[in-house]
């Protein structure tokens, strides 16, 4: 499915030509027909000789309605730039051509209309020379030119053939399964409710689909679909579509809203963009200037933050941030136009590079500009790696949503990024930029290095403590520790692999005193306070980290082998007898009730046992 647009001056016969081609008068408003002037968007369609149906968006040509023109020209595949033979190039011709270029619409057919009004061949030649000069000034390659008369029919067949030849060269619209319908009309059909129209991009829509309107977030369901006044079950990308929505009132919808699948499009208040200013602009764009932005069918006032200068020279290009007063449905890759509100003037246009930067960028920062240039013109793998940067990995579907890649494009980009070491794949968590991985890895090493220096007798930092300090997810922390050579985890402590607890001669003697005291009464050992007195808290804690001793509560610790014997006996006894109590455990080891209860309470906390009345039965971790 293809959609074309008409552009040109108000008096150049656009609507008359559309009616001559399609049999449909695109001027639907009474005022338009009375004034013979297109005021708002008009729509028609045409069957080409090869059987393809193409949509036609007839946009206003008068400078007073240029903003209505911008609402309809964004999603077209090709344009007819109409120039009347009796008038030649007019100011709006130049502005419309500039807008088409800024929106990256390169498939343009020049239509020289009203040739029936000209008897002098030399006049026609002069107009054609003027057109050639205009195209040369704009650096455009030779564009096809067709002379026609809507009144006599001269040249219409050649125009249709030229249109078919241009469109057949274009690649098929890819279904990214992320439908976006910028809404350019809203109306009510009696008995059916709200109907919206637009040019569908990025995916298909089907009857019964749940949909969402952005930026409002209103949710509904597709009750009916039409494409070129034919009922369809599925609307294809690139076609003009009318959608009957159930569950949403027409008053909740306005031109510029975007119809999409739920949770696929997040409106934004801030966007990073690359911008190109027109050569003949009268007022160069200045930092923090108030402008109007037009994207898709939406428009809004905005402020622009220039990131590289205080003002842009005419004809220059650069990076900026667009600040919006209300959320606007923007996505990466969207083309936009900026205009001054008053007096109205088109400034230039560009492309959204990041619709959700999340923060105001610092100005005059070469590294930031480098990242944005990579996002605009890097290879697919480089752009994917940039999209995968952040505080946590992203799933395949999340990356596809951010980048707008097809399934094949995403697979190619993932392969490039993985083979080039630009991203890391974390099984269940998704994909993460290698740069983000390295940043967290360095942060872990820095934290541990400082911790080891202050706490040389600690085995490492407790895993939850390290996670809290870095404000990251445990899954990410574990993945990095498992995969980085210089890191390891032992007994729940994360450490640099090169770090180990080294006792001084004096501390080694203290260790011997502690272990001797524990071995003397293995199941009725001295309390932790006594152990601290014998060796000092740091040494006792180091023995705990090394699991030479095991604390069962704040007051009681056993030598590790004694503790293991206690646990093994509890497991064996419950397996054979189904339960154990404190008296039985006390008697088996010749200790006291105090120690037996402390051990059983500790095993309860580990899930090895569970208390049922006065006895313990097997727990979930028995």
Coordinates of C-alpha atoms in Angstrom, one line a residue:
X1 CA 0.0 0.0 0.0
X2 CA 1.3 3.5 -0.9
X3 CA 0.2 7.0 -0.1
X4 CA 1.1 10.1 -2.1
X5 CA 0.6 13.8 -1.3
X6 CA 0.0 16.8 -3.4
X7 CA 1.8 20.1 -2.7
X8 CA 2.0 23.4 -4.4
X9 CA 0.4 26.9 -4.4
X10 CA -3.3 27.4 -3.8
X11 CA -4.0 28.5 -7.4
X12 CA -2.1 25.7 -9.1
X13 CA -5.1 23.4 -9.5
X14 CA -4.2 20.6 -7.0
X15 CA -7.7 19.6 -6.1
X16 CA -8.9 19.8 -9.7
X17 CA -6.0 17.5 -10.7
X18 CA -6.8 15.0 -7.9
X19 CA -10.4 14.9 -9.0
X20 CA -9.4 14.4 -12.7
X21 CA -7.1 11.5 -11.7
X22 CA -9.4 9.8 -9.2
X23 CA -12.9 11.0 -9.8
X24 CA -13.1 12.1 -6.2
X25 CA -13.2 15.8 -5.1
X26 CA -10.9 16.0 -2.1
X27 CA -12.4 19.4 -1.0
X28 CA -15.0 18.0 1.4
X29 CA -15.8 21.2 3.2
X30 CA -18.5 23.6 1.9
X31 CA -16.2 26.6 2.5
X32 CA -13.5 24.9 0.4
X33 CA -15.9 24.3 -2.5
X34 CA -17.3 27.8 -2.3
X35 CA -13.8 29.4 -2.2
X36 CA -12.3 26.8 -4.5
X37 CA -9.4 26.6 -2.0
X38 CA -8.2 23.7 0.0
X39 CA -8.3 24.7 3.7
X40 CA -7.9 21.3 5.4
X41 CA -6.6 17.9 4.4
X42 CA -8.5 16.2 1.6
X43 CA -8.4 12.5 0.7
X44 CA -8.9 10.4 -2.4
X45 CA -7.5 7.2 -3.9
X46 CA -6.5 5.9 -7.3
X47 CA -6.1 2.5 -8.9
X48 CA -2.9 2.2 -10.9
X49 CA -2.6 0.2 -14.1
X50 CA -0.8 -2.6 -12.2
X51 CA -3.8 -2.9 -9.9
X52 CA -2.3 -1.3 -6.8
X53 CA -4.6 1.2 -4.9
X54 CA -2.8 4.3 -3.7
X55 CA -4.1 6.9 -1.3
X56 CA -3.9 10.6 -2.1
X57 CA -3.6 13.3 0.6
X58 CA -4.4 16.7 -0.8
X59 CA -2.8 19.3 1.4
X60 CA -3.6 23.0 1.6
X61 CA -1.4 25.3 -0.5
X62 CA -2.2 28.7 0.9
X63 CA 0.4 30.0 3.4
X64 CA -2.4 30.6 6.0
X65 CA -3.0 26.9 6.1
X66 CA 0.6 25.6 5.9
X67 CA 0.2 24.0 9.4
X68 CA -2.8 22.0 8.1
X69 CA -0.5 20.9 5.3
X70 CA 2.1 19.6 7.8
X71 CA -0.5 17.4 9.5
X72 CA -1.0 15.4 6.3
X73 CA 2.3 15.2 4.5
X74 CA 4.3 13.2 7.1
X75 CA 3.4 9.7 6.2
X76 CA 3.5 9.8 2.4
X77 CA 5.7 7.7 0.1
X78 CA 5.9 10.2 -2.8
X79 CA 4.7 13.7 -3.6
X80 CA 3.3 15.6 -6.6
X81 CA 4.7 19.1 -6.5
X82 CA 2.2 21.0 -8.6
X83 CA 3.3 24.2 -10.5
X84 CA 0.8 26.0 -12.6
X85 CA 2.1 26.8 -16.1
X86 CA 0.5 30.2 -16.2
X87 CA 2.1 31.3 -12.9
X88 CA 5.3 29.4 -12.4
X89 CA 7.1 29.0 -9.1
X90 CA 5.4 30.7 -6.2
X91 CA 6.7 31.2 -2.6
X92 CA 4.6 28.3 -1.3
X93 CA 6.1 26.1 -4.0
X94 CA 9.6 26.7 -2.5
X95 CA 8.3 26.2 1.1
X96 CA 6.5 23.0 0.2
X97 CA 9.6 21.7 -1.6
X98 CA 11.8 22.5 1.4
X99 CA 9.3 20.8 3.8
X100 CA 9.3 17.7 1.6
X101 CA 13.1 17.6 1.8
X102 CA 13.2 18.1 5.5
X103 CA 10.8 15.2 6.0
X104 CA 13.1 13.1 3.8
X105 CA 10.5 12.6 1.1
X106 CA 12.7 12.3 -1.9
X107 CA 10.3 10.7 -4.4
X108 CA 8.9 13.8 -6.0
X109 CA 7.2 14.3 -9.3
X110 CA 7.0 17.8 -10.7
X111 CA 3.6 18.3 -12.3
X112 CA 3.3 21.3 -14.6
X113 CA -0.5 21.9 -14.5
X114 CA -2.9 24.1 -16.5
X115 CA -1.0 23.7 -19.8
X116 CA -4.3 24.3 -21.6
X117 CA -4.0 28.0 -20.6
X118 CA -0.7 28.5 -22.4
X119 CA -0.5 28.7 -26.2
X120 CA 3.2 29.9 -26.3
X121 CA 5.7 27.0 -26.2
X122 CA 8.5 29.4 -25.3
X123 CA 6.6 30.3 -22.1
X124 CA 6.4 26.6 -21.1
X125 CA 10.2 26.3 -21.7
X126 CA 10.8 29.4 -19.5
X127 CA 8.8 27.8 -16.7
X128 CA 10.7 24.5 -17.1
X129 CA 14.0 26.4 -16.9
X130 CA 12.8 28.1 -13.7
X131 CA 12.0 24.7 -12.3
X132 CA 15.4 23.3 -13.3
X133 CA 17.1 26.2 -11.6
X134 CA 15.1 25.7 -8.4
X135 CA 16.0 22.0 -8.3
X136 CA 19.6 22.8 -8.9
X137 CA 19.7 25.3 -6.1
X138 CA 18.4 22.7 -3.7
X139 CA 20.9 20.1 -4.9
X140 CA 18.2 17.7 -6.0
X141 CA 18.8 15.0 -8.6
X142 CA 16.8 15.3 -11.8
X143 CA 13.2 14.8 -10.9
X144 CA 10.5 13.6 -13.4
X145 CA 8.4 16.4 -14.8
X146 CA 5.0 15.8 -16.4
X147 CA 2.9 18.5 -18.1
X148 CA -0.8 18.0 -17.7
X149 CA -4.2 19.6 -18.0
X150 CA -7.0 18.6 -15.7
X151 CA -9.5 20.2 -18.0
X152 CA -8.6 18.5 -21.3
X153 CA -7.0 15.3 -19.8
X154 CA -3.7 16.0 -21.6
X155 CA -0.8 14.2 -19.8
X156 CA -2.9 12.5 -17.2
X157 CA -2.1 9.0 -18.5
X158 CA 1.6 9.9 -18.6
X159 CA 1.4 11.2 -15.0
X160 CA -0.2 7.9 -13.8
X161 CA 2.5 5.9 -15.6
X162 CA 5.2 8.0 -14.1
X163 CA 3.7 7.7 -10.6
X164 CA 3.6 3.9 -11.0
X165 CA 7.2 3.8 -12.2
X166 CA 8.3 5.8 -9.2
X167 CA 6.4 3.8 -6.6
X168 CA 7.3 0.4 -8.0
X169 CA 11.0 1.1 -7.2
X170 CA 10.2 1.7 -3.5
X171 CA 10.8 -1.2 -1.1
X172 CA 7.7 -2.8 0.4
X173 CA 6.6 -1.4 3.7
X174 CA 7.9 -3.6 6.5
X175 CA 5.5 -4.8 9.2
X176 CA 7.3 -4.2 12.4
X177 CA 4.2 -5.3 14.4
X178 CA 4.2 -1.9 16.1
X179 CA 1.3 -0.1 14.3
X180 CA 1.2 3.7 14.6
X181 CA -1.7 5.7 13.1
X182 CA -1.2 9.4 13.4
X183 CA -4.8 10.7 13.5
X184 CA -5.6 13.4 11.0
X185 CA -9.4 13.2 11.2
X186 CA -11.9 12.4 13.9
X187 CA -15.6 12.1 13.3
X188 CA -18.7 10.2 14.5
X189 CA -20.8 7.7 12.5
X190 CA -24.3 7.4 13.8
X191 CA -24.8 3.9 15.4
X192 CA -21.1 3.2 15.3
X193 CA -19.4 5.9 17.3
X194 CA -15.9 7.4 17.0
X195 CA -14.0 7.0 13.7
X196 CA -10.4 8.1 13.1
X197 CA -8.4 8.2 9.9
X198 CA -4.7 8.4 9.2
X199 CA -1.8 6.8 7.3
X200 CA -0.8 3.6 9.0
X201 CA 2.8 2.9 9.6
X202 CA 5.1 0.3 11.3
X203 CA 2.5 -2.4 11.5
X204 CA -0.9 -3.8 10.7
X205 CA -4.2 -3.4 12.5
X206 CA -7.0 -6.0 12.7
X207 CA -10.6 -6.0 13.8
X208 CA -10.8 -6.9 17.5
X209 CA -7.3 -5.6 18.4
X210 CA -7.0 -3.8 21.7
X211 CA -5.6 -0.3 21.0
X212 CA -4.4 2.7 22.9
X213 CA -4.5 6.5 22.1
X214 CA -1.5 8.5 23.0
X215 CA -0.8 10.9 24.7
X216 CA -4.1 10.4 26.6
X217 CA -3.6 6.7 27.2
X218 CA -7.3 6.0 26.5
X219 CA -7.9 2.4 25.7
X220 CA -10.4 0.9 23.3
X221 CA -10.9 -1.9 20.7
X222 CA -11.1 -1.9 17.0
X223 CA -14.8 -2.5 16.0
X224 CA -14.3 -1.9 12.2
X225 CA -11.7 -1.0 9.6
X226 CA -12.0 0.6 6.2
X227 CA -9.3 1.3 3.6
X228 CA -10.3 3.4 0.6
X229 CA -14.0 2.9 1.6
X230 CA -13.7 -0.9 1.5
X231 CA -14.3 -2.9 4.6
X232 CA -11.2 -4.9 5.6
X233 CA -10.4 -7.3 8.4
X234 CA -6.7 -6.3 8.4
X235 CA -5.2 -2.9 7.4
X236 CA -1.7 -3.1 6.0
X237 CA 1.2 -0.8 6.8
X238 CA 1.4 2.2 4.4
X239 CA -2.4 2.4 3.7
X240 CA -4.9 5.1 4.4
X241 CA -7.2 3.7 7.1
X242 CA -10.4 4.6 8.8
X243 CA -10.8 2.9 12.3
X244 CA -14.0 2.6 14.2
X245 CA -13.0 2.5 17.9
X246 CA -15.2 1.0 20.6
X247 CA -14.8 2.2 24.2
X248 CA -13.5 5.7 23.4
X249 CA -15.7 8.7 22.8
X250 CA -14.9 11.1 19.9
X251 CA -14.5 13.9 22.4
X252 CA -11.5 12.1 23.9
X253 CA -9.7 12.1 20.6
X254 CA -8.1 14.9 18.6
X255 CA -6.0 15.4 15.6
X256 CA -2.4 14.6 16.3
X257 CA -3.1 11.7 18.7
X258 CA -1.5 8.4 17.8
X259 CA -3.4 5.1 17.7
X260 CA -1.2 2.2 18.6
X261 CA -1.1 -1.1 20.6
X262 CA -1.1 -0.8 24.4
X263 CA 2.2 0.0 26.1
X264 CA 4.1 0.4 22.8
X265 CA 4.4 4.1 22.7
X266 CA 5.3 6.3 25.6
X267 CA 4.7 10.1 25.2
X268 CA 7.6 12.4 26.1
X269 CA 8.3 15.9 27.4
X270 CA 11.9 15.9 26.2
X271 CA 13.5 14.6 23.0
X272 CA 17.0 14.7 21.5
X273 CA 17.1 15.6 17.8
X274 CA 19.2 16.4 14.8
X275 CA 18.1 19.6 13.1
X276 CA 18.7 21.2 9.8
X277 CA 17.9 24.9 9.3
X278 CA 16.7 26.4 6.0
X279 CA 19.1 28.4 3.9
X280 CA 16.8 31.4 3.4
X281 CA 15.6 31.7 7.0
X282 CA 15.1 35.3 8.2
X283 CA 15.5 34.6 11.9
X284 CA 18.2 32.1 12.8
X285 CA 17.3 29.7 15.5
X286 CA 18.6 30.7 18.9
X287 CA 19.1 28.8 22.1
X288 CA 15.9 28.5 24.2
X289 CA 13.7 29.9 21.4
X290 CA 10.0 29.2 21.5
X291 CA 8.9 27.3 18.4
X292 CA 6.1 25.1 17.1
X293 CA 6.9 21.5 16.4
X294 CA 5.0 19.4 13.8
X295 CA 5.5 15.6 13.8
X296 CA 3.1 13.2 12.2
X297 CA -0.3 14.8 12.6
X298 CA 0.6 16.4 15.9
X299 CA 1.7 19.9 16.7
X300 CA 2.8 21.7 19.9
X301 CA 4.6 24.7 21.1
X302 CA 8.1 23.9 22.4
X303 CA 11.4 25.3 23.6
X304 CA 14.7 24.3 21.9
X305 CA 18.0 23.9 23.7
X306 CA 20.9 24.2 21.3
X307 CA 23.7 21.8 22.4
X308 CA 26.5 23.2 20.3
X309 CA 26.0 26.9 19.9
X310 CA 24.0 29.9 21.1
X311 CA 22.5 30.4 17.6
X312 CA 22.4 28.5 14.3
X313 CA 23.5 30.0 11.1
X314 CA 21.2 29.8 8.1
X315 CA 21.6 26.5 6.3
X316 CA 23.5 24.8 9.1
X317 CA 22.7 21.6 11.0
X318 CA 23.2 20.6 14.6
X319 CA 22.0 18.9 17.7
X320 CA 19.2 20.2 20.0
X321 CA 16.8 19.1 22.7
X322 CA 13.1 19.8 22.3
X323 CA 11.3 20.6 25.6
X324 CA 7.5 20.2 25.4
X325 CA 4.9 21.7 27.9
X326 CA 2.6 18.6 27.5
X327 CA 3.5 15.0 26.6
X328 CA 3.7 14.4 22.8
X329 CA 3.8 10.9 21.2
X330 CA 7.3 10.8 19.6
X331 CA 9.5 7.9 18.6
X332 CA 13.1 7.5 17.5
X333 CA 13.3 8.2 13.7
X334 CA 10.3 10.5 13.6
X335 CA 10.7 13.4 11.2
X336 CA 9.6 16.8 12.4
X337 CA 9.3 20.4 11.2
X338 CA 9.9 23.5 13.4
X339 CA 8.2 26.9 12.7
X340 CA 8.1 30.2 14.5
X341 CA 4.7 30.9 16.0
X342 CA 4.5 34.6 15.2
X343 CA 5.1 35.8 12.6
X344 CA 4.7 32.3 11.2
X345 CA 7.8 31.0 9.4
X346 CA 9.2 27.6 8.7
X347 CA 12.6 27.3 10.3
X348 CA 13.7 23.8 9.3
X349 CA 13.3 20.2 10.3
X350 CA 15.0 17.1 11.4
X351 CA 14.8 13.7 13.0
X352 CA 14.2 12.5 16.5
X353 CA 17.2 10.5 17.7
X354 CA 16.1 9.8 21.3
X355 CA 12.5 10.3 22.3
X356 CA 13.2 9.5 26.0
X357 CA 16.6 10.9 27.1
X358 CA 15.3 11.3 30.6
X359 CA 17.4 14.4 31.4
X360 CA 18.5 17.7 30.1
X361 CA 21.8 17.3 28.4
X362 CA 24.8 19.5 29.2
X363 CA 25.6 21.9 26.4
X364 CA 29.0 22.1 24.6
X365 CA 29.9 18.5 25.5
X366 CA 31.8 16.7 22.6
X367 CA 31.3 13.3 24.2
X368 CA 27.5 13.8 24.2
X369 CA 27.5 15.0 20.6
X370 CA 29.6 11.9 19.7
X371 CA 27.0 9.6 21.2
X372 CA 24.1 11.4 19.4
X373 CA 26.0 11.1 16.1
X374 CA 26.4 7.4 16.7
X375 CA 22.7 7.1 17.4
X376 CA 21.9 8.9 14.1
X377 CA 24.4 7.3 11.7
X378 CA 26.0 4.3 13.3
X379 CA 25.8 0.8 12.0
X380 CA 22.8 -1.3 13.1
X381 CA 24.9 -3.0 15.7
X382 CA 26.3 0.3 17.1
X383 CA 22.8 1.8 17.3
X384 CA 21.6 -1.3 19.1
X385 CA 24.5 -1.2 21.6
X386 CA 23.6 2.5 22.3
X387 CA 20.0 1.5 22.9
X388 CA 21.1 -1.3 25.2
X389 CA 23.0 1.2 27.5
X390 CA 21.4 1.9 30.9
X391 CA 21.2 0.7 34.4
X392 CA 19.9 -2.8 33.4
X393 CA 19.6 -5.1 30.4
X394 CA 16.7 -5.0 28.0
X395 CA 14.8 -7.9 26.4
X396 CA 14.8 -8.5 22.6
X397 CA 11.3 -7.0 22.3
X398 CA 12.2 -3.9 24.3
X399 CA 15.2 -3.3 22.1
X400 CA 13.0 -3.8 19.0
X401 CA 10.5 -1.4 20.3
X402 CA 13.1 1.3 20.9
X403 CA 14.8 0.9 17.6
X404 CA 11.9 0.2 15.3
X405 CA 13.7 -2.7 13.6
X406 CA 12.0 -5.6 11.8
X407 CA 12.7 -9.1 13.1
X408 CA 15.4 -9.7 10.4
X409 CA 17.0 -6.3 11.1
X410 CA 17.1 -6.9 14.8
X411 CA 18.7 -10.3 14.3
X412 CA 21.3 -8.8 12.1
X413 CA 22.0 -6.0 14.5
X414 CA 22.2 -8.4 17.5
X415 CA 24.7 -10.6 15.6
X416 CA 26.9 -7.6 14.7
X417 CA 26.8 -6.2 18.3
X418 CA 27.5 -9.6 19.9
X419 CA 30.3 -10.6 17.5
X420 CA 31.8 -7.1 17.9
X421 CA 31.7 -7.3 21.7
X422 CA 29.4 -4.2 21.8
X423 CA 26.8 -6.0 24.0
X424 CA 26.6 -8.9 26.4
X425 CA 23.8 -11.4 26.5
X426 CA 22.6 -12.3 30.0
X427 CA 20.4 -15.3 29.6
X428 CA 17.1 -14.5 31.4
X429 CA 17.8 -10.8 31.7
X430 CA 18.3 -9.9 28.1
X431 CA 21.0 -7.8 26.4
X432 CA 23.3 -5.2 28.0
X433 CA 25.7 -2.8 26.4
X434 CA 29.4 -3.8 27.0
X435 CA 30.0 -0.2 28.1
X436 CA 27.4 -0.5 30.8
X437 CA 28.7 -3.9 31.9
X438 CA 32.2 -2.4 32.2
X439 CA 31.0 0.6 34.1
X440 CA 29.3 -1.6 36.8
X441 CA 32.3 -3.9 36.8
X442 CA 34.7 -1.0 37.5
X443 CA 32.3 0.3 40.2
X444 CA 32.3 -3.2 41.9
X445 CA 36.1 -3.3 41.9
X446 CA 36.4 0.2 43.3
X447 CA 34.0 -0.6 46.1
X448 CA 35.7 -3.8 47.0
X449 CA 39.2 -2.3 46.8
X450 CA 38.2 0.4 49.3
X451 CA 36.4 -2.2 51.5
X452 CA 39.4 -4.5 51.6
X453 CA 41.7 -1.7 52.5
X454 CA 39.6 -0.7 55.5
X455 CA 38.7 -4.2 56.5
X456 CA 41.7 -6.5 55.8
X457 CA 40.3 -9.2 58.1
X458 CA 37.0 -9.5 56.3
X459 CA 36.7 -12.1 53.6
X460 CA 34.7 -9.7 51.4
X461 CA 31.7 -7.4 51.4
X462 CA 28.3 -9.1 52.0
X463 CA 26.5 -9.5 48.7
X464 CA 23.3 -7.6 49.8
X465 CA 25.5 -4.7 51.1
X466 CA 27.4 -4.4 47.8
X467 CA 24.1 -4.5 45.9
X468 CA 22.7 -1.7 48.0
X469 CA 25.8 0.5 47.7
X470 CA 25.7 0.1 43.9
X471 CA 21.9 0.4 43.6
X472 CA 21.8 -2.4 41.1
X473 CA 20.0 -5.7 40.8
X474 CA 21.3 -8.9 42.4
X475 CA 21.1 -10.7 39.1
X476 CA 23.4 -8.2 37.4
X477 CA 25.8 -8.2 40.3
X478 CA 26.0 -12.0 40.3
X479 CA 26.4 -12.1 36.5
X480 CA 29.4 -9.8 36.6
X481 CA 31.0 -11.5 39.6
X482 CA 30.6 -14.9 37.8
X483 CA 32.1 -13.7 34.5
X484 CA 34.9 -11.3 35.6
X485 CA 38.3 -12.9 36.2
X486 CA 39.2 -10.5 39.0
X487 CA 36.0 -11.1 41.1
X488 CA 34.7 -14.0 43.1
X489 CA 32.0 -14.8 45.7
X490 CA 32.6 -17.1 48.7
X491 CA 30.2 -17.9 51.5
X492 CA 28.0 -15.0 50.5
X493 CA 30.9 -12.5 50.4
X494 CA 32.0 -10.8 47.2
X495 CA 35.7 -10.0 47.0
X496 CA 38.6 -9.3 44.6
X497 CA 40.1 -12.6 43.7
X498 CA 43.5 -11.3 44.7
X499 CA 42.3 -10.6 48.3
X500 CA 42.7 -13.0 51.1
X501 CA 42.6 -12.8 54.9
X502 CA 46.2 -12.8 56.2
X503 CA 46.7 -13.0 60.0
X504 CA 49.7 -11.5 61.6
X505 CA 51.8 -13.7 63.9
X506 CA 50.0 -12.3 66.9
X507 CA 46.6 -12.8 65.4
X508 CA 47.5 -16.4 64.4
X509 CA 48.2 -17.1 68.1
X510 CA 44.8 -15.6 68.9
X511 CA 43.2 -17.9 66.4
X512 CA 44.8 -20.9 68.1
X513 CA 43.4 -19.7 71.4
X514 CA 39.9 -19.5 70.0
X515 CA 39.9 -22.8 68.2
X516 CA 41.4 -24.5 71.3
X517 CA 38.6 -23.1 73.5
X518 CA 35.9 -24.3 71.0
X519 CA 37.4 -27.7 70.7
X520 CA 37.6 -28.2 74.5
X521 CA 33.8 -28.0 74.8
X522 CA 32.7 -28.6 71.2
X523 CA 28.9 -28.7 72.0
X524 CA 28.9 -26.3 75.0
X525 CA 31.4 -23.7 73.7
X526 CA 32.3 -20.4 75.4
X527 CA 30.1 -17.5 74.3
X528 CA 31.0 -15.1 71.5
X529 CA 31.8 -12.4 74.1
X530 CA 34.5 -14.8 75.6
X531 CA 35.9 -15.5 72.1
X532 CA 36.2 -11.8 71.5
X533 CA 38.1 -11.4 74.7
X534 CA 40.5 -14.2 73.7
X535 CA 41.2 -12.9 70.2
X536 CA 39.5 -9.6 69.5
X537 CA 36.3 -8.9 67.5
X538 CA 38.1 -8.6 64.1
X539 CA 39.8 -11.9 64.4
X540 CA 36.6 -13.7 65.5
X541 CA 34.6 -12.1 62.6
X542 CA 37.4 -13.2 60.2
X543 CA 37.0 -16.8 61.5
X544 CA 33.3 -16.5 60.8
X545 CA 33.8 -15.2 57.3
X546 CA 36.2 -18.1 56.6
X547 CA 33.7 -20.4 58.1
X548 CA 36.0 -21.8 60.6
X549 CA 33.4 -21.0 63.2
X550 CA 29.6 -20.7 62.7
X551 CA 27.4 -18.3 64.7
X552 CA 23.9 -19.6 65.5
X553 CA 22.9 -16.4 67.2
X554 CA 24.5 -13.2 68.6
X555 CA 25.9 -15.1 71.6
X556 CA 26.8 -18.6 70.6
X557 CA 29.2 -19.9 67.9
X558 CA 30.5 -23.4 67.2
X559 CA 33.6 -24.6 65.5
X560 CA 32.6 -25.4 61.9
X561 CA 33.1 -29.2 62.2
X562 CA 31.1 -29.3 65.4
X563 CA 28.3 -27.3 63.8
X564 CA 28.3 -29.7 60.8
X565 CA 28.0 -32.7 63.1
X566 CA 25.0 -31.1 64.9
X567 CA 23.2 -30.3 61.6
X568 CA 23.9 -33.8 60.2
X569 CA 22.4 -35.5 63.3
X570 CA 19.3 -33.3 63.2
X571 CA 18.7 -34.2 59.6
X572 CA 19.3 -38.0 60.2
X573 CA 17.1 -38.1 63.3
X574 CA 14.2 -36.3 61.5
X575 CA 14.5 -38.5 58.5
X576 CA 14.3 -41.6 60.7
X577 CA 11.9 -40.4 63.4
X578 CA 10.0 -37.5 61.6
X579 CA 10.8 -35.1 64.4
X580 CA 13.3 -34.0 67.1
X581 CA 13.0 -31.9 70.2
X582 CA 15.5 -29.8 72.2
X583 CA 15.9 -32.5 74.9
X584 CA 16.8 -35.2 72.4
X585 CA 19.4 -33.0 70.8
X586 CA 20.8 -32.0 74.2
X587 CA 21.2 -35.6 75.3
X588 CA 22.8 -36.8 72.1
X589 CA 25.6 -34.3 72.4
X590 CA 25.8 -33.9 76.2
X591 CA 25.3 -30.2 76.0
X592 CA 22.6 -28.0 77.7
X593 CA 19.1 -27.0 76.7
X594 CA 20.4 -23.5 76.0
X595 CA 22.7 -24.7 73.2
X596 CA 20.1 -27.2 71.8
X597 CA 17.4 -24.5 71.5
X598 CA 19.8 -22.0 69.9
X599 CA 20.8 -24.6 67.3
X600 CA 17.2 -25.6 66.5
X601 CA 16.1 -21.9 66.3
X602 CA 19.0 -21.3 63.9
X603 CA 18.0 -24.3 61.7
X604 CA 14.4 -23.0 61.7
X605 CA 15.6 -19.8 60.2
X606 CA 17.5 -21.7 57.4
X607 CA 14.4 -23.8 56.6
X608 CA 16.1 -27.0 57.6
X609 CA 13.6 -27.5 60.4
X610 CA 10.2 -26.1 61.2
X611 CA 8.7 -25.8 64.7
X612 CA 5.5 -27.6 65.3
X613 CA 4.5 -27.1 69.0
X614 CA 7.5 -28.3 71.1
X615 CA 9.1 -30.4 68.4
X616 CA 10.9 -29.8 65.0
X617 CA 9.9 -31.4 61.8
X618 CA 11.6 -31.3 58.4
X619 CA 11.6 -27.9 56.8
X620 CA 11.7 -26.9 53.1
X621 CA 15.5 -27.2 53.0
X622 CA 15.9 -30.4 55.1

